[in-house]
XYZ file of C-alpha atoms in Angstrom:
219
model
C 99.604 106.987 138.242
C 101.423 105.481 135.620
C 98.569 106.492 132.867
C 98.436 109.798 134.433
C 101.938 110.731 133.402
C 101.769 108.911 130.214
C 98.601 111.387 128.868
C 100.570 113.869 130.228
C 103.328 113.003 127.554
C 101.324 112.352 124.774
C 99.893 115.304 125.479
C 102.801 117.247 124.966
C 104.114 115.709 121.871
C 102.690 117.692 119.538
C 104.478 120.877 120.694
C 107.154 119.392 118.708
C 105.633 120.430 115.659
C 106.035 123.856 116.639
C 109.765 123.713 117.242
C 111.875 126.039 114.950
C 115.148 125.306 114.099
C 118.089 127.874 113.949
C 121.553 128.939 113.639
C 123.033 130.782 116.183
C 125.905 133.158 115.975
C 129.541 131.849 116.174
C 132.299 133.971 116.719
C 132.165 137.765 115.138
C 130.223 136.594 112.725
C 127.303 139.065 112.289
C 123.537 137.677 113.075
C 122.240 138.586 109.490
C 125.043 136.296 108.004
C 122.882 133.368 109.630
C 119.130 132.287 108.204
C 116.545 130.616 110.350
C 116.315 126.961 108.882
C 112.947 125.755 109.612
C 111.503 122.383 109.199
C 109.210 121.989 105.843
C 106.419 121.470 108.111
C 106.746 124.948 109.425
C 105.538 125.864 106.084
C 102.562 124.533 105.780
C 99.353 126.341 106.923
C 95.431 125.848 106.804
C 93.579 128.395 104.628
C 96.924 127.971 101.927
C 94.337 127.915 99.379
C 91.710 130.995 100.965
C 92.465 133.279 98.425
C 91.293 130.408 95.049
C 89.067 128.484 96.778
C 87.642 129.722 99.873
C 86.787 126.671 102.631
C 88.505 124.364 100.645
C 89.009 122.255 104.316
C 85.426 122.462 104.868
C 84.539 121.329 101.429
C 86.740 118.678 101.746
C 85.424 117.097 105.016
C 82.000 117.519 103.873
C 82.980 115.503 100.705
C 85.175 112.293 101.966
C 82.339 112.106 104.797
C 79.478 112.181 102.294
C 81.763 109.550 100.632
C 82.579 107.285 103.413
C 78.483 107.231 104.537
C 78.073 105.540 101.256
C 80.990 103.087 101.194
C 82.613 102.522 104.347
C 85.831 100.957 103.341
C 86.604 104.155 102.137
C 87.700 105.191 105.737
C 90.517 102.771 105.865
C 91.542 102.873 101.878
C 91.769 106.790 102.376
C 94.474 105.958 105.328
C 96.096 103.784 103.109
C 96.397 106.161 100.568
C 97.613 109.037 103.176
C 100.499 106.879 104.392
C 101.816 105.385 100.642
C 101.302 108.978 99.159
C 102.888 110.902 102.540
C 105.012 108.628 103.342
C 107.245 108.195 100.342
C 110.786 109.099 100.789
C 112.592 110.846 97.937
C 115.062 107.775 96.392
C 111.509 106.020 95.914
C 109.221 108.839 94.315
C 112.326 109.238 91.392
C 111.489 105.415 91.186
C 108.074 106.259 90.582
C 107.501 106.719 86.763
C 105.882 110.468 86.287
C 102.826 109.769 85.231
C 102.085 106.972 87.536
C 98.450 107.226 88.488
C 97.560 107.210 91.984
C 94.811 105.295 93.717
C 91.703 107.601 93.691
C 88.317 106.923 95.484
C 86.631 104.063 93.005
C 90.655 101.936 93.134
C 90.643 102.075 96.625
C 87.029 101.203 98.021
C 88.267 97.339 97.653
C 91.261 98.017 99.950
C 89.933 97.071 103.149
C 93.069 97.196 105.365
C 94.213 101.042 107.164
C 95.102 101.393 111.111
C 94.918 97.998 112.853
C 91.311 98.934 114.633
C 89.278 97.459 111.701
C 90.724 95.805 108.523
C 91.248 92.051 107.443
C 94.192 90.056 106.549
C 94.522 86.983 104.592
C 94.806 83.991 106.242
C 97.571 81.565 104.790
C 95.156 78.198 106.833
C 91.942 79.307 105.786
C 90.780 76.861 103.224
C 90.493 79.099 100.165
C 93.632 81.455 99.311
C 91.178 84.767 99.676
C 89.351 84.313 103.121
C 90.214 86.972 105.332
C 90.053 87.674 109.109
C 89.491 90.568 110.792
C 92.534 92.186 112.703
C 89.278 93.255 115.206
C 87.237 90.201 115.370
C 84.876 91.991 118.381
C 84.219 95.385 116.230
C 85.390 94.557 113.135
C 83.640 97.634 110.982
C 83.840 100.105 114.054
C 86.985 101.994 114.526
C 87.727 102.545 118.109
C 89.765 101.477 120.842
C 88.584 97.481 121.397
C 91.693 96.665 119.105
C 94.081 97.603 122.478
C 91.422 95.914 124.758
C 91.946 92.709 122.853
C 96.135 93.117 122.787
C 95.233 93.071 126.735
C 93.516 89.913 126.529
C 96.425 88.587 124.642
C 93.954 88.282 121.411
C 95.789 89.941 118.906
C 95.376 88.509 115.484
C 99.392 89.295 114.433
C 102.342 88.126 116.685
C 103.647 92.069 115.315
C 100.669 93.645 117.249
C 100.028 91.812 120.279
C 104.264 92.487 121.295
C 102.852 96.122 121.872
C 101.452 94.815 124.748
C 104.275 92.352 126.014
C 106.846 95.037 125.200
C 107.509 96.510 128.694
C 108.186 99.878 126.561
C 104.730 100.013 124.811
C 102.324 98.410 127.162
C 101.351 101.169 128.656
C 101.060 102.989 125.302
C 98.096 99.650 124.990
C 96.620 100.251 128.087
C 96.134 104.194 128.060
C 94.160 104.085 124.412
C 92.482 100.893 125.878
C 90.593 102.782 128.843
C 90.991 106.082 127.201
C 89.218 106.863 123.903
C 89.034 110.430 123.339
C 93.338 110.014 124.191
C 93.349 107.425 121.262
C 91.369 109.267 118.568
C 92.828 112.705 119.695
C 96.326 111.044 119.420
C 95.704 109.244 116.403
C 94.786 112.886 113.889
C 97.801 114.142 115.722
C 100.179 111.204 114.463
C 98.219 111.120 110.721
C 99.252 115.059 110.670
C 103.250 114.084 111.807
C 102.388 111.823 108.909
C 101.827 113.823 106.583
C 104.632 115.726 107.295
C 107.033 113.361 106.435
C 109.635 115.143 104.061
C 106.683 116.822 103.072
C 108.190 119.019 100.113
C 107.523 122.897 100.213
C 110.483 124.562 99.528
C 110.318 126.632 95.858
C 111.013 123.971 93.055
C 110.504 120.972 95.732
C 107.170 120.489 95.830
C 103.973 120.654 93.311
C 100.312 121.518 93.675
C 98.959 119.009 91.504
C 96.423 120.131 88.725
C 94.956 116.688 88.636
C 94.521 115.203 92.363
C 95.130 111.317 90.423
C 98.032 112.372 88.817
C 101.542 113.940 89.581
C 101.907 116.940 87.170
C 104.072 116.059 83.930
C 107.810 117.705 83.582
């Protein structure tokens, strides 16, 4: 019963992307004195670019999977890339010199590590300084839910991973994506979306379209 109410929840948690923000009236203040403040999320929209480049989604998709079919480690490097390009919070990006170039496909096909389900990290014991070991040793190259079946076996390669599943508060976070799949990968495009909204700039003079995808666009 316990995993029945937990789906239930997860379930739910992305109608909190749809929750707009307002002011309401105080006092005799009239209503039109007041604007709605809505998240920057709120703001984005698929088909922003239907008008200049019609599919561009589908065009997309058809390209990073015609990608990843010929090199694999693409999958995890383009994760990588979402979360240190999303991610970002502002005091850092003015830290970030302007023209700083940002990983593109070719710089990050040798990054091997993204979510915890397959990915390697270096082992500080192993007898030469760049052997790695896989954070899934059972599927290592597959990503799927075996990663939360070994936390349950208590074979978690980091100490930081396998306290998901001796954390009364997460375990059964570990044991719903463990038995149910489609929960995990439906669960896991939801979180890479709240991702990506992370003080996602879209306000006028906040945000940029860049003109080169490598590149942020010069002052």
């Amino acid at each position: 019963m316990r995993l029945h109410y937990l789906t239930l929840f997860l379930l739910l948690v992305p109608l909190e992307l749809s929750i707009i923000y307002g002011l309401s009236t105080l006092g005799n203040v009239p209503k039109k004195s007041f604007k709605p403040l809505l998240p920057p999320e709120a703001l984005l929209s698929i088909g922003h670019y239907h008008t200049t480049c019609p599919d561009t989604e589908g065009i997309i998709s058809q390209k990073v999977a015609a990608w990843v079919k010929k090199d694999p480690t693409l999958a995890p490097a383009i994760i990588r890339l979402h979360f240190h390009d999303c991610a970002v919070r502002d005091h850092l990006y003015k830290m970030v010199v302007i023209t700083v170039m940002l990983l593109g496909p070719k710089l990050t096909s040798g990054l091997k590590i993204g979510s915890h389900g397959f990915g390697a990290k270096g082992c500080k014991r192993c007898k030469r300084v760049m052997d790695l070991v896989h954070l899934d040793v059972i599927t290592p190259r597959t990503f799927d839910t075996t990663y939360y079946t070994n936390l349950m076996r208590k074979v978690g390669l980091l100490s930081t991973d396998q306290s998901l599943f001796s954390d009364a508060r997460t375990a059964p976070f570990v044991e719903a994506f463990a038995t149910q799949p489609f929960l995990f990968t439906s669960q896991f495009s939801v979180s890479m979306v709240k991702l990506g909204n992370v003080h996602v700039l879209t306000r006028p003079n906040e945000g940029e379209i860049r003109v080169n995808c490598n590149y942020v666009n010069t002052v």
